Amino acid sequence: MLQKYDTVKSSTLLAVEAVGGALFAGSVHASESDCNLGNGYDLGVSAYVAEAETCIRQADNFEATISAGLFDAINQERVANGLAPLNRRASLDMAAKSHALDMSVRIYADHLDQEGRDHLHRIRAFARTMLVGASGSNITVSKSAADVSEVHAKIKQDAFSAENILRDSFTDVGIGVVEEAGLYYVVEVFAGAEGDLKQALPVTATGSAPLRMEFANRNQRLVAWGLTDSTSGEVLVRGSLPRVRYSSLDGADASLSVGVGQGNRSYVLKGPLVNGQN
């Protein structure tokens, strides 16, 4: 069973998470991205994050009250079933909001966007410190006249979504609700935080840098890490020492994977997406 992430985060990590839409360092903020969701978000991770961040910042139809109510409803149900409440994480809110906004503009409801990107891609794009074990998402479209309890009940009509709410392996959640044309477009993104990078991974990175991290359990240890091409699935660079070489990516988008050992067990945690430049 995946371990819960109950350790206290450092003040640096808390500060990174708290700023929400401003947590993307490096080239993303070098120039203002345009928001044009008619054809979806850009495919490249750097432009994707920049465009999504701009669209979220400019949108005025997010329903914060419904989102807060859904968060309370999820945790009330978990506590009633003897489970720990979930943490609401700003970066997962960004992942949920970006998808809810896209669905509302292009009028669809699916766990995949129309380019084929799933909830894990969105988590890895926006959660720049989190090392993820389990993950999942709930989506629904409801009449905007519905109250929180009705929206929550509609989500639970799907058996898998109801299971997500009560999964013991989840520790964190993000929620996005967009009201458009009399409808609520609702996305809930769940993750099991098995650890955190001590320094947020830039969306665009150059050269090499330390890869320091803390795990949920002190008995966990780093075995190896790898950066895998997001398109081909090819492992572009790997290592066992806590230092990553972004220059080896040669401009490719890649996902960080971290091999972790605990006793006789080993498993892989999923880290952020990054575009590596020479």
PDB file of C-alpha atoms in Angstrom:
ATOM      1  CA  MET A   1       0.000   0.000   0.000  1.00  0.00           C
ATOM      2  CA  LEU A   2       1.231   3.456  -0.790  1.00  0.00           C
ATOM      3  CA  GLN A   3       2.209   5.449   2.257  1.00  0.00           C
ATOM      4  CA  LYS A   4       0.391   8.641   3.215  1.00  0.00           C
ATOM      5  CA  TYR A   5       2.334  11.865   2.961  1.00  0.00           C
ATOM      6  CA  ASP A   6       1.911  13.117   6.528  1.00  0.00           C
ATOM      7  CA  THR A   7       5.267  14.802   7.071  1.00  0.00           C
ATOM      8  CA  VAL A   8       5.354  18.555   7.540  1.00  0.00           C
ATOM      9  CA  LYS A   9       6.451  20.378   4.388  1.00  0.00           C
ATOM     10  CA  SER A  10       9.286  22.837   4.531  1.00  0.00           C
ATOM     11  CA  SER A  11       8.434  26.547   4.487  1.00  0.00           C
ATOM     12  CA  THR A  12       9.892  26.749   0.984  1.00  0.00           C
ATOM     13  CA  LEU A  13       7.533  24.093  -0.372  1.00  0.00           C
ATOM     14  CA  LEU A  14       4.569  25.642   1.378  1.00  0.00           C
ATOM     15  CA  ALA A  15       5.415  28.984  -0.180  1.00  0.00           C
ATOM     16  CA  VAL A  16       5.710  27.427  -3.631  1.00  0.00           C
ATOM     17  CA  GLU A  17       2.328  25.715  -3.285  1.00  0.00           C
ATOM     18  CA  ALA A  18       0.618  28.760  -1.793  1.00  0.00           C
ATOM     19  CA  VAL A  19       1.179  31.037  -4.759  1.00  0.00           C
ATOM     20  CA  GLY A  20      -0.841  28.764  -7.054  1.00  0.00           C
ATOM     21  CA  GLY A  21      -0.774  30.405 -10.476  1.00  0.00           C
ATOM     22  CA  ALA A  22       2.630  31.999  -9.909  1.00  0.00           C
ATOM     23  CA  LEU A  23       4.636  28.881  -9.223  1.00  0.00           C
ATOM     24  CA  PHE A  24       6.158  28.400 -12.654  1.00  0.00           C
ATOM     25  CA  ALA A  25       9.674  29.734 -12.713  1.00  0.00           C
ATOM     26  CA  GLY A  26      11.964  30.246 -15.671  1.00  0.00           C
ATOM     27  CA  SER A  27      10.953  31.017 -19.222  1.00  0.00           C
ATOM     28  CA  VAL A  28       7.200  30.623 -18.715  1.00  0.00           C
ATOM     29  CA  HIS A  29       6.963  34.162 -17.347  1.00  0.00           C
ATOM     30  CA  ALA A  30       9.489  35.627 -19.767  1.00  0.00           C
ATOM     31  CA  SER A  31       6.668  36.681 -22.089  1.00  0.00           C
ATOM     32  CA  GLU A  32       2.908  36.793 -21.794  1.00  0.00           C
ATOM     33  CA  SER A  33       1.196  33.843 -23.461  1.00  0.00           C
ATOM     34  CA  ASP A  34      -2.027  34.270 -25.400  1.00  0.00           C
ATOM     35  CA  CYS A  35      -5.191  32.425 -24.410  1.00  0.00           C
ATOM     36  CA  ASN A  36      -6.860  30.854 -27.430  1.00  0.00           C
ATOM     37  CA  LEU A  37      -8.734  27.717 -26.437  1.00  0.00           C
ATOM     38  CA  GLY A  38     -10.610  27.294 -29.702  1.00  0.00           C
ATOM     39  CA  ASN A  39      -8.037  24.709 -30.756  1.00  0.00           C
ATOM     40  CA  GLY A  40      -6.944  23.616 -27.266  1.00  0.00           C
ATOM     41  CA  TYR A  41      -3.741  24.191 -25.349  1.00  0.00           C
ATOM     42  CA  ASP A  42      -0.363  24.052 -27.048  1.00  0.00           C
ATOM     43  CA  LEU A  43       1.230  20.601 -27.245  1.00  0.00           C
ATOM     44  CA  GLY A  44       4.689  21.573 -25.922  1.00  0.00           C
ATOM     45  CA  VAL A  45       4.858  21.542 -22.134  1.00  0.00           C
ATOM     46  CA  SER A  46       6.352  25.028 -21.739  1.00  0.00           C
ATOM     47  CA  ALA A  47       3.773  26.698 -23.994  1.00  0.00           C
ATOM     48  CA  TYR A  48       0.998  24.485 -22.582  1.00  0.00           C
ATOM     49  CA  VAL A  49       1.649  25.603 -19.004  1.00  0.00           C
ATOM     50  CA  ALA A  50       2.048  29.248 -20.015  1.00  0.00           C
ATOM     51  CA  GLU A  51      -1.161  29.300 -22.043  1.00  0.00           C
ATOM     52  CA  ALA A  52      -3.179  27.461 -19.412  1.00  0.00           C
ATOM     53  CA  GLU A  53      -1.923  29.770 -16.685  1.00  0.00           C
ATOM     54  CA  THR A  54      -2.932  32.810 -18.757  1.00  0.00           C
ATOM     55  CA  CYS A  55      -6.374  31.381 -19.543  1.00  0.00           C
ATOM     56  CA  ILE A  56      -7.028  30.591 -15.871  1.00  0.00           C
ATOM     57  CA  ARG A  57      -5.913  34.054 -14.806  1.00  0.00           C
ATOM     58  CA  GLN A  58      -8.130  35.767 -17.394  1.00  0.00           C
ATOM     59  CA  ALA A  59     -11.258  33.645 -16.893  1.00  0.00           C
ATOM     60  CA  ASP A  60     -14.013  35.165 -14.772  1.00  0.00           C
ATOM     61  CA  ASN A  61     -16.403  32.191 -14.647  1.00  0.00           C
ATOM     62  CA  PHE A  62     -14.753  29.900 -12.092  1.00  0.00           C
ATOM     63  CA  GLU A  63     -17.140  28.942  -9.283  1.00  0.00           C
ATOM     64  CA  ALA A  64     -15.040  29.107  -6.107  1.00  0.00           C
ATOM     65  CA  THR A  65     -18.041  28.545  -3.814  1.00  0.00           C
ATOM     66  CA  ILE A  66     -19.024  25.295  -5.542  1.00  0.00           C
ATOM     67  CA  SER A  67     -15.388  24.157  -5.560  1.00  0.00           C
ATOM     68  CA  ALA A  68     -15.058  24.811  -1.822  1.00  0.00           C
ATOM     69  CA  GLY A  69     -18.322  22.999  -1.165  1.00  0.00           C
ATOM     70  CA  LEU A  70     -17.179  19.950  -3.135  1.00  0.00           C
ATOM     71  CA  PHE A  71     -13.914  19.887  -1.199  1.00  0.00           C
ATOM     72  CA  ASP A  72     -15.858  19.894   2.074  1.00  0.00           C
ATOM     73  CA  ALA A  73     -18.218  17.187   0.798  1.00  0.00           C
ATOM     74  CA  ILE A  74     -15.309  14.935  -0.202  1.00  0.00           C
ATOM     75  CA  ASN A  75     -13.634  15.260   3.177  1.00  0.00           C
ATOM     76  CA  GLN A  76     -16.849  14.837   5.143  1.00  0.00           C
ATOM     77  CA  GLU A  77     -17.438  11.580   3.314  1.00  0.00           C
ATOM     78  CA  ARG A  78     -13.871  10.396   3.878  1.00  0.00           C
ATOM     79  CA  VAL A  79     -13.956  11.168   7.597  1.00  0.00           C
ATOM     80  CA  ALA A  80     -17.328   9.425   7.923  1.00  0.00           C
ATOM     81  CA  ASN A  81     -15.693   6.325   6.429  1.00  0.00           C
ATOM     82  CA  GLY A  82     -12.676   6.427   8.744  1.00  0.00           C
ATOM     83  CA  LEU A  83     -10.261   7.929   6.188  1.00  0.00           C
ATOM     84  CA  ALA A  84      -7.937  10.906   6.544  1.00  0.00           C
ATOM     85  CA  PRO A  85      -9.167  14.121   4.880  1.00  0.00           C
ATOM     86  CA  LEU A  86      -7.433  15.255   1.700  1.00  0.00           C
ATOM     87  CA  ASN A  87      -5.211  18.329   1.438  1.00  0.00           C
ATOM     88  CA  ARG A  88      -6.263  20.852  -1.200  1.00  0.00           C
ATOM     89  CA  ARG A  89      -3.146  21.621  -3.237  1.00  0.00           C
ATOM     90  CA  ALA A  90      -2.898  24.751  -5.382  1.00  0.00           C
ATOM     91  CA  SER A  91      -1.038  23.025  -8.218  1.00  0.00           C
ATOM     92  CA  LEU A  92      -3.758  20.356  -8.460  1.00  0.00           C
ATOM     93  CA  ASP A  93      -6.341  23.143  -8.550  1.00  0.00           C
ATOM     94  CA  MET A  94      -4.478  24.465 -11.592  1.00  0.00           C
ATOM     95  CA  ALA A  95      -4.605  21.017 -13.223  1.00  0.00           C
ATOM     96  CA  ALA A  96      -8.342  20.749 -12.555  1.00  0.00           C
ATOM     97  CA  LYS A  97      -9.141  24.309 -13.609  1.00  0.00           C
ATOM     98  CA  SER A  98      -7.224  24.026 -16.877  1.00  0.00           C
ATOM     99  CA  HIS A  99      -9.222  20.966 -17.911  1.00  0.00           C
ATOM    100  CA  ALA A 100     -12.585  22.322 -16.746  1.00  0.00           C
ATOM    101  CA  LEU A 101     -11.965  25.512 -18.725  1.00  0.00           C
ATOM    102  CA  ASP A 102     -10.991  23.586 -21.855  1.00  0.00           C
ATOM    103  CA  MET A 103     -14.108  21.391 -21.606  1.00  0.00           C
ATOM    104  CA  SER A 104     -16.337  24.455 -21.209  1.00  0.00           C
ATOM    105  CA  VAL A 105     -14.887  26.188 -24.267  1.00  0.00           C
ATOM    106  CA  ARG A 106     -14.796  23.175 -26.596  1.00  0.00           C
ATOM    107  CA  ILE A 107     -18.023  21.680 -25.168  1.00  0.00           C
ATOM    108  CA  TYR A 108     -17.039  18.130 -24.216  1.00  0.00           C
ATOM    109  CA  ALA A 109     -16.790  15.992 -21.096  1.00  0.00           C
ATOM    110  CA  ASP A 110     -13.972  13.458 -20.912  1.00  0.00           C
ATOM    111  CA  HIS A 111     -11.032  12.536 -18.747  1.00  0.00           C
ATOM    112  CA  LEU A 112      -8.831  13.041 -21.826  1.00  0.00           C
ATOM    113  CA  ASP A 113      -8.636  16.364 -23.592  1.00  0.00           C
ATOM    114  CA  GLN A 114      -9.097  16.338 -27.355  1.00  0.00           C
ATOM    115  CA  GLU A 115      -5.331  16.045 -27.830  1.00  0.00           C
ATOM    116  CA  GLY A 116      -5.270  12.882 -25.699  1.00  0.00           C
ATOM    117  CA  ARG A 117      -3.696  14.312 -22.523  1.00  0.00           C
ATOM    118  CA  ASP A 118      -4.944  12.776 -19.279  1.00  0.00           C
ATOM    119  CA  HIS A 119      -5.108  13.865 -15.641  1.00  0.00           C
ATOM    120  CA  LEU A 120      -1.577  12.583 -14.953  1.00  0.00           C
ATOM    121  CA  HIS A 121      -0.166  14.777 -17.719  1.00  0.00           C
ATOM    122  CA  ARG A 122      -1.876  17.777 -16.139  1.00  0.00           C
ATOM    123  CA  ILE A 123      -0.610  16.870 -12.661  1.00  0.00           C
ATOM    124  CA  ARG A 124       2.940  16.552 -13.965  1.00  0.00           C
ATOM    125  CA  ALA A 125       2.658  19.856 -15.847  1.00  0.00           C
ATOM    126  CA  PHE A 126       1.453  21.924 -12.886  1.00  0.00           C
ATOM    127  CA  ALA A 127       2.721  20.145  -9.754  1.00  0.00           C
ATOM    128  CA  ARG A 128       6.358  21.202  -9.924  1.00  0.00           C
ATOM    129  CA  THR A 129       7.447  19.599  -6.646  1.00  0.00           C
ATOM    130  CA  MET A 130       5.195  16.588  -6.132  1.00  0.00           C
ATOM    131  CA  LEU A 131       6.265  12.955  -6.530  1.00  0.00           C
ATOM    132  CA  VAL A 132       3.064  11.046  -7.218  1.00  0.00           C
ATOM    133  CA  GLY A 133       2.128   7.454  -6.520  1.00  0.00           C
ATOM    134  CA  ALA A 134      -1.586   6.910  -7.172  1.00  0.00           C
ATOM    135  CA  SER A 135      -3.633   9.424  -9.173  1.00  0.00           C
ATOM    136  CA  GLY A 136      -7.120   9.789 -10.598  1.00  0.00           C
ATOM    137  CA  SER A 137      -9.802  12.225 -11.681  1.00  0.00           C
ATOM    138  CA  ASN A 138     -13.551  12.776 -11.545  1.00  0.00           C
ATOM    139  CA  ILE A 139     -15.472  14.824 -14.098  1.00  0.00           C
ATOM    140  CA  THR A 140     -19.101  15.761 -14.588  1.00  0.00           C
ATOM    141  CA  VAL A 141     -21.268  18.354 -16.277  1.00  0.00           C
ATOM    142  CA  SER A 142     -24.242  19.581 -14.274  1.00  0.00           C
ATOM    143  CA  LYS A 143     -26.883  22.273 -14.546  1.00  0.00           C
ATOM    144  CA  SER A 144     -25.598  25.443 -12.938  1.00  0.00           C
ATOM    145  CA  ALA A 145     -28.801  25.698 -10.902  1.00  0.00           C
ATOM    146  CA  ALA A 146     -27.687  22.613  -8.955  1.00  0.00           C
ATOM    147  CA  ASP A 147     -26.356  23.066  -5.439  1.00  0.00           C
ATOM    148  CA  VAL A 148     -23.196  21.460  -4.068  1.00  0.00           C
ATOM    149  CA  SER A 149     -24.954  18.365  -2.726  1.00  0.00           C
ATOM    150  CA  GLU A 150     -26.575  17.727  -6.115  1.00  0.00           C
ATOM    151  CA  VAL A 151     -23.280  18.096  -7.978  1.00  0.00           C
ATOM    152  CA  HIS A 152     -21.519  15.811  -5.483  1.00  0.00           C
ATOM    153  CA  ALA A 153     -24.297  13.233  -5.806  1.00  0.00           C
ATOM    154  CA  LYS A 154     -24.077  13.326  -9.611  1.00  0.00           C
ATOM    155  CA  ILE A 155     -20.315  12.696  -9.462  1.00  0.00           C
ATOM    156  CA  LYS A 156     -20.934   9.665  -7.239  1.00  0.00           C
ATOM    157  CA  GLN A 157     -23.366   8.147  -9.745  1.00  0.00           C
ATOM    158  CA  ASP A 158     -20.264   6.871 -11.523  1.00  0.00           C
ATOM    159  CA  ALA A 159     -18.938   3.944  -9.479  1.00  0.00           C
ATOM    160  CA  PHE A 160     -15.296   4.655 -10.256  1.00  0.00           C
ATOM    161  CA  SER A 161     -15.687   8.304  -9.268  1.00  0.00           C
ATOM    162  CA  ALA A 162     -17.296   7.269  -5.987  1.00  0.00           C
ATOM    163  CA  GLU A 163     -14.315   4.976  -5.358  1.00  0.00           C
ATOM    164  CA  ASN A 164     -11.885   7.823  -6.045  1.00  0.00           C
ATOM    165  CA  ILE A 165     -13.446   9.879  -3.269  1.00  0.00           C
ATOM    166  CA  LEU A 166     -12.722   7.066  -0.795  1.00  0.00           C
ATOM    167  CA  ARG A 167      -9.350   5.834  -2.039  1.00  0.00           C
ATOM    168  CA  ASP A 168      -6.988   5.501   0.910  1.00  0.00           C
ATOM    169  CA  SER A 169      -3.948   6.028  -1.325  1.00  0.00           C
ATOM    170  CA  PHE A 170      -4.953   9.603  -2.193  1.00  0.00           C
ATOM    171  CA  THR A 171      -3.654  12.425  -0.014  1.00  0.00           C
ATOM    172  CA  ASP A 172      -4.271  15.577  -2.080  1.00  0.00           C
ATOM    173  CA  VAL A 173      -6.960  16.979  -4.346  1.00  0.00           C
ATOM    174  CA  GLY A 174      -7.530  19.896  -6.695  1.00  0.00           C
ATOM    175  CA  ILE A 175     -10.928  21.092  -7.907  1.00  0.00           C
ATOM    176  CA  GLY A 176     -12.012  23.278 -10.805  1.00  0.00           C
ATOM    177  CA  VAL A 177     -15.585  24.336 -11.586  1.00  0.00           C
ATOM    178  CA  VAL A 178     -16.428  26.542 -14.575  1.00  0.00           C
ATOM    179  CA  GLU A 179     -19.920  27.937 -15.198  1.00  0.00           C
ATOM    180  CA  GLU A 180     -20.713  28.351 -18.882  1.00  0.00           C
ATOM    181  CA  ALA A 181     -24.027  28.553 -20.757  1.00  0.00           C
ATOM    182  CA  GLY A 182     -26.070  27.333 -17.799  1.00  0.00           C
ATOM    183  CA  LEU A 183     -23.772  24.412 -17.003  1.00  0.00           C
ATOM    184  CA  TYR A 184     -21.109  23.583 -14.440  1.00  0.00           C
ATOM    185  CA  TYR A 185     -18.044  21.852 -15.894  1.00  0.00           C
ATOM    186  CA  VAL A 186     -16.508  20.074 -12.902  1.00  0.00           C
ATOM    187  CA  VAL A 187     -13.092  18.433 -12.577  1.00  0.00           C
ATOM    188  CA  GLU A 188     -11.605  16.843  -9.448  1.00  0.00           C
ATOM    189  CA  VAL A 189      -7.955  15.741  -9.601  1.00  0.00           C
ATOM    190  CA  PHE A 190      -6.651  13.320  -6.952  1.00  0.00           C
ATOM    191  CA  ALA A 191      -3.080  12.340  -6.139  1.00  0.00           C
ATOM    192  CA  GLY A 192      -1.124  10.369  -3.601  1.00  0.00           C
ATOM    193  CA  ALA A 193       1.859  12.533  -2.643  1.00  0.00           C
ATOM    194  CA  GLU A 194       4.651  10.077  -1.882  1.00  0.00           C
ATOM    195  CA  GLY A 195       7.223  12.852  -1.598  1.00  0.00           C
ATOM    196  CA  ASP A 196       8.307  16.260  -2.812  1.00  0.00           C
ATOM    197  CA  LEU A 197      11.262  17.768  -4.584  1.00  0.00           C
ATOM    198  CA  LYS A 198      12.949  20.261  -2.271  1.00  0.00           C
ATOM    199  CA  GLN A 199      13.233  22.708  -5.146  1.00  0.00           C
ATOM    200  CA  ALA A 200      10.525  23.180  -7.755  1.00  0.00           C
ATOM    201  CA  LEU A 201      11.498  21.784 -11.152  1.00  0.00           C
ATOM    202  CA  PRO A 202      11.426  24.586 -13.756  1.00  0.00           C
ATOM    203  CA  VAL A 203       9.172  24.012 -16.750  1.00  0.00           C
ATOM    204  CA  THR A 204      12.167  24.797 -18.961  1.00  0.00           C
ATOM    205  CA  ALA A 205      15.526  23.769 -17.535  1.00  0.00           C
ATOM    206  CA  THR A 206      19.118  24.047 -18.754  1.00  0.00           C
ATOM    207  CA  GLY A 207      22.442  22.480 -17.818  1.00  0.00           C
ATOM    208  CA  SER A 208      22.363  20.322 -14.711  1.00  0.00           C
ATOM    209  CA  ALA A 209      21.071  20.733 -11.170  1.00  0.00           C
ATOM    210  CA  PRO A 210      20.739  18.844  -7.892  1.00  0.00           C
ATOM    211  CA  LEU A 211      17.706  16.596  -7.591  1.00  0.00           C
ATOM    212  CA  ARG A 212      17.043  16.720  -3.877  1.00  0.00           C
ATOM    213  CA  MET A 213      13.852  15.231  -2.515  1.00  0.00           C
ATOM    214  CA  GLU A 214      12.112  14.113   0.649  1.00  0.00           C
ATOM    215  CA  PHE A 215       9.922  11.033   0.844  1.00  0.00           C
ATOM    216  CA  ALA A 216       6.787  10.314   2.816  1.00  0.00           C
ATOM    217  CA  ASN A 217       8.521   7.607   4.792  1.00  0.00           C
ATOM    218  CA  ARG A 218      12.028   7.936   6.218  1.00  0.00           C
ATOM    219  CA  ASN A 219      12.707   4.322   5.277  1.00  0.00           C
ATOM    220  CA  GLN A 220      12.268   5.163   1.595  1.00  0.00           C
ATOM    221  CA  ARG A 221      15.441   5.761  -0.400  1.00  0.00           C
ATOM    222  CA  LEU A 222      16.334   6.912  -3.898  1.00  0.00           C
ATOM    223  CA  VAL A 223      17.317   4.016  -6.153  1.00  0.00           C
ATOM    224  CA  ALA A 224      17.448   5.738  -9.535  1.00  0.00           C
ATOM    225  CA  TRP A 225      15.814   8.466 -11.599  1.00  0.00           C
ATOM    226  CA  GLY A 226      15.071   8.841 -15.290  1.00  0.00           C
ATOM    227  CA  LEU A 227      13.770  11.387 -17.790  1.00  0.00           C
ATOM    228  CA  THR A 228      11.519   9.821 -20.421  1.00  0.00           C
ATOM    229  CA  ASP A 229      10.598  11.402 -23.744  1.00  0.00           C
ATOM    230  CA  SER A 230       6.921  12.367 -23.501  1.00  0.00           C
ATOM    231  CA  THR A 231       6.274  11.455 -27.145  1.00  0.00           C
ATOM    232  CA  SER A 232       8.299   8.312 -27.806  1.00  0.00           C
ATOM    233  CA  GLY A 233       8.553   6.861 -24.301  1.00  0.00           C
ATOM    234  CA  GLU A 234      12.324   6.538 -24.728  1.00  0.00           C
ATOM    235  CA  VAL A 235      14.449   7.018 -21.623  1.00  0.00           C
ATOM    236  CA  LEU A 236      16.653   9.962 -22.570  1.00  0.00           C
ATOM    237  CA  VAL A 237      18.813  10.184 -19.471  1.00  0.00           C
ATOM    238  CA  ARG A 238      19.011   8.309 -16.184  1.00  0.00           C
ATOM    239  CA  GLY A 239      21.138   8.204 -13.079  1.00  0.00           C
ATOM    240  CA  SER A 240      21.463   6.996  -9.513  1.00  0.00           C
ATOM    241  CA  LEU A 241      23.099  10.064  -8.014  1.00  0.00           C
ATOM    242  CA  PRO A 242      20.815  12.978  -7.006  1.00  0.00           C
ATOM    243  CA  ARG A 243      21.806  15.266  -9.876  1.00  0.00           C
ATOM    244  CA  VAL A 244      19.923  15.610 -13.158  1.00  0.00           C
ATOM    245  CA  ARG A 245      21.364  16.589 -16.562  1.00  0.00           C
ATOM    246  CA  TYR A 246      18.773  18.604 -18.471  1.00  0.00           C
ATOM    247  CA  SER A 247      21.186  19.362 -21.301  1.00  0.00           C
ATOM    248  CA  SER A 248      20.926  15.697 -22.362  1.00  0.00           C
ATOM    249  CA  LEU A 249      17.288  16.220 -23.336  1.00  0.00           C
ATOM    250  CA  ASP A 250      18.284  18.379 -26.326  1.00  0.00           C
ATOM    251  CA  GLY A 251      15.033  20.348 -26.415  1.00  0.00           C
ATOM    252  CA  ALA A 252      12.668  17.426 -25.778  1.00  0.00           C
ATOM    253  CA  ASP A 253       9.752  17.354 -23.354  1.00  0.00           C
ATOM    254  CA  ALA A 254      10.360  14.665 -20.760  1.00  0.00           C
ATOM    255  CA  SER A 255       8.754  13.303 -17.603  1.00  0.00           C
ATOM    256  CA  LEU A 256      10.697  12.660 -14.416  1.00  0.00           C
ATOM    257  CA  SER A 257      10.373   9.212 -12.865  1.00  0.00           C
ATOM    258  CA  VAL A 258      11.950   8.350  -9.516  1.00  0.00           C
ATOM    259  CA  GLY A 259      12.711   4.776  -8.480  1.00  0.00           C
ATOM    260  CA  VAL A 260      12.256   4.336  -4.737  1.00  0.00           C
ATOM    261  CA  GLY A 261      13.227   1.455  -2.489  1.00  0.00           C
ATOM    262  CA  GLN A 262      11.758   0.520   0.874  1.00  0.00           C
ATOM    263  CA  GLY A 263      12.966  -2.711   2.440  1.00  0.00           C
ATOM    264  CA  ASN A 264      12.623  -5.397  -0.229  1.00  0.00           C
ATOM    265  CA  ARG A 265      10.103  -3.369  -2.222  1.00  0.00           C
ATOM    266  CA  SER A 266      10.745  -0.968  -5.052  1.00  0.00           C
ATOM    267  CA  TYR A 267       8.377   1.181  -7.071  1.00  0.00           C
ATOM    268  CA  VAL A 268       8.333   4.234  -9.323  1.00  0.00           C
ATOM    269  CA  LEU A 269       7.027   7.688  -8.425  1.00  0.00           C
ATOM    270  CA  LYS A 270       5.959  10.131 -11.108  1.00  0.00           C
ATOM    271  CA  GLY A 271       7.484  13.607 -11.097  1.00  0.00           C
ATOM    272  CA  PRO A 272       7.025  16.796 -13.151  1.00  0.00           C
ATOM    273  CA  LEU A 273       7.281  17.300 -16.890  1.00  0.00           C
ATOM    274  CA  VAL A 274      10.221  19.388 -18.071  1.00  0.00           C
ATOM    275  CA  ASN A 275      11.574  20.751 -21.317  1.00  0.00           C
ATOM    276  CA  GLY A 276      15.359  20.384 -21.352  1.00  0.00           C
ATOM    277  CA  GLN A 277      17.583  22.806 -23.249  1.00  0.00           C
ATOM    278  CA  ASN A 278      21.337  22.820 -23.882  1.00  0.00           C
TER     279      ASN A 278
END
